[in-house]
PDB file of C-alpha atoms in Angstrom:
ATOM      1  CA  MET A 193       0.000   0.000   0.000  1.00 58.00           C
ATOM      2  CA  ALA A 194       1.166   3.544  -0.759  1.00 59.00           C
ATOM      3  CA  GLU A 195       2.728   5.453   2.124  1.00 85.00           C
ATOM      4  CA  SER A 196       2.023   9.023   0.995  1.00 87.00           C
ATOM      5  CA  ILE A 197      -0.355  10.992  -1.204  1.00 88.00           C
ATOM      6  CA  GLY A 198       2.401  11.370  -3.791  1.00 86.00           C
ATOM      7  CA  SER A 199       3.192   7.660  -3.941  1.00 89.00           C
ATOM      8  CA  MET A 200      -0.511   6.785  -3.920  1.00 90.00           C
ATOM      9  CA  PHE A 201      -1.097   9.079  -6.907  1.00 89.00           C
ATOM     10  CA  ALA A 202       1.918   7.655  -8.771  1.00 90.00           C
ATOM     11  CA  GLU A 203       0.625   4.116  -8.222  1.00 91.00           C
ATOM     12  CA  ARG A 204      -2.888   5.001  -9.411  1.00 89.00           C
ATOM     13  CA  GLY A 205      -1.405   6.927 -12.339  1.00 90.00           C
ATOM     14  CA  ARG A 206       0.394   3.794 -13.510  1.00 91.00           C
ATOM     15  CA  VAL A 207      -2.522   1.406 -12.906  1.00 94.00           C
ATOM     16  CA  PHE A 208      -5.158   3.648 -14.528  1.00 94.00           C
ATOM     17  CA  SER A 209      -2.918   5.425 -17.042  1.00 94.00           C
ATOM     18  CA  GLN A 210      -5.502   5.371 -19.843  1.00 96.00           C
ATOM     19  CA  ARG A 211      -8.508   6.417 -17.750  1.00 97.00           C
ATOM     20  CA  THR A 212      -9.689  10.007 -17.539  1.00 96.00           C
ATOM     21  CA  ALA A 213      -8.401  11.739 -14.410  1.00 95.00           C
ATOM     22  CA  LEU A 214      -9.976  15.118 -15.068  1.00 93.00           C
ATOM     23  CA  ARG A 215     -11.502  17.346 -17.690  1.00 95.00           C
ATOM     24  CA  ARG A 216     -10.437  20.898 -18.350  1.00 92.00           C
ATOM     25  CA  ARG A 217     -12.029  23.656 -20.356  1.00 90.00           C
ATOM     26  CA  ALA A 218     -10.323  24.293 -23.685  1.00 89.00           C
ATOM     27  CA  GLY A 219     -12.154  27.258 -25.183  1.00 91.00           C
ATOM     28  CA  THR A 220     -15.760  26.202 -25.705  1.00 95.00           C
ATOM     29  CA  ARG A 221     -15.149  22.478 -25.258  1.00 96.00           C
ATOM     30  CA  PHE A 222     -13.699  20.182 -22.618  1.00 95.00           C
ATOM     31  CA  GLU A 223     -10.507  18.166 -22.929  1.00 95.00           C
ATOM     32  CA  ASP A 224      -9.925  14.873 -21.105  1.00 96.00           C
ATOM     33  CA  ILE A 225      -6.615  14.415 -19.302  1.00 96.00           C
ATOM     34  CA  SER A 226      -5.689  10.821 -18.508  1.00 96.00           C
ATOM     35  CA  TYR A 227      -4.042   9.661 -15.306  1.00 95.00           C
ATOM     36  CA  GLY A 228      -0.935   8.830 -17.337  1.00 96.00           C
ATOM     37  CA  ALA A 229      -0.741  12.335 -18.826  1.00 96.00           C
ATOM     38  CA  LEU A 230      -1.375  13.893 -15.419  1.00 96.00           C
ATOM     39  CA  LEU A 231       1.352  11.736 -13.872  1.00 96.00           C
ATOM     40  CA  THR A 232       3.772  12.908 -16.580  1.00 96.00           C
ATOM     41  CA  LEU A 233       2.907  16.565 -15.891  1.00 96.00           C
ATOM     42  CA  VAL A 234       3.351  16.038 -12.141  1.00 96.00           C
ATOM     43  CA  ARG A 235       6.756  14.414 -12.652  1.00 96.00           C
ATOM     44  CA  GLN A 236       7.882  17.207 -14.983  1.00 97.00           C
ATOM     45  CA  PHE A 237       6.772  19.874 -12.510  1.00 96.00           C
ATOM     46  CA  GLY A 238       8.456  17.996  -9.681  1.00 95.00           C
ATOM     47  CA  SER A 239      11.692  17.802 -11.676  1.00 97.00           C
ATOM     48  CA  GLY A 240      11.461  21.553 -12.179  1.00 97.00           C
ATOM     49  CA  LEU A 241      11.120  22.091  -8.445  1.00 96.00           C
ATOM     50  CA  ILE A 242      14.161  19.901  -7.802  1.00 96.00           C
ATOM     51  CA  SER A 243      16.182  21.811 -10.415  1.00 97.00           C
ATOM     52  CA  LEU A 244      15.297  25.015  -8.551  1.00 96.00           C
ATOM     53  CA  GLY A 245      16.804  23.550  -5.393  1.00 96.00           C
ATOM     54  CA  ILE A 246      13.584  22.572  -3.591  1.00 96.00           C
ATOM     55  CA  LYS A 247      14.251  19.659  -1.244  1.00 93.00           C
ATOM     56  CA  SER A 248      12.126  17.355   0.883  1.00 90.00           C
ATOM     57  CA  GLY A 249      10.957  19.246   3.950  1.00 91.00           C
ATOM     58  CA  ASP A 250      11.080  22.676   2.277  1.00 94.00           C
ATOM     59  CA  SER A 251       7.952  24.827   2.328  1.00 94.00           C
ATOM     60  CA  VAL A 252       6.344  25.666  -0.993  1.00 93.00           C
ATOM     61  CA  PHE A 253       3.448  28.090  -1.454  1.00 90.00           C
ATOM     62  CA  VAL A 254       0.936  27.867  -4.316  1.00 90.00           C
ATOM     63  CA  LEU A 255      -1.165  30.910  -5.149  1.00 90.00           C
ATOM     64  CA  SER A 256      -3.500  30.268  -8.040  1.00 86.00           C
ATOM     65  CA  ASP A 257      -7.002  30.574  -9.345  1.00 86.00           C
ATOM     66  CA  ASN A 258      -9.021  27.372  -9.490  1.00 86.00           C
ATOM     67  CA  ARG A 259      -7.489  25.502 -12.416  1.00 88.00           C
ATOM     68  CA  TYR A 260      -6.030  22.109 -13.206  1.00 88.00           C
ATOM     69  CA  GLU A 261      -2.439  23.394 -13.047  1.00 91.00           C
ATOM     70  CA  TRP A 262      -2.973  23.951  -9.321  1.00 92.00           C
ATOM     71  CA  LEU A 263      -3.589  20.216  -8.950  1.00 92.00           C
ATOM     72  CA  VAL A 264      -0.408  19.457 -10.949  1.00 94.00           C
ATOM     73  CA  ALA A 265       1.609  21.785  -8.693  1.00 95.00           C
ATOM     74  CA  ASP A 266       0.096  20.376  -5.497  1.00 93.00           C
ATOM     75  CA  LEU A 267       0.692  16.749  -6.478  1.00 94.00           C
ATOM     76  CA  ALA A 268       4.267  17.552  -7.523  1.00 95.00           C
ATOM     77  CA  ILE A 269       4.925  19.269  -4.206  1.00 94.00           C
ATOM     78  CA  VAL A 270       3.602  16.389  -2.091  1.00 91.00           C
ATOM     79  CA  SER A 271       5.445  13.887  -4.278  1.00 90.00           C
TER      80      SER A 271
END
């Protein structure tokens, strides 16, 4: 069983990689984002945080409107 939110999400992202994780507005329509695609975005964001020198135990603040990128940032931070 997963020990953290980040590891739980990574596990679910692999198991359900083709399933829709969320839908986001793209102009006048909605676009599906799969768990696999979301996991990739989270890993890329997390790699960016690491390259900026963020380490485990550091505090990170997210200030954002309600949007799917907030979820990507949050999952990357807890991962």
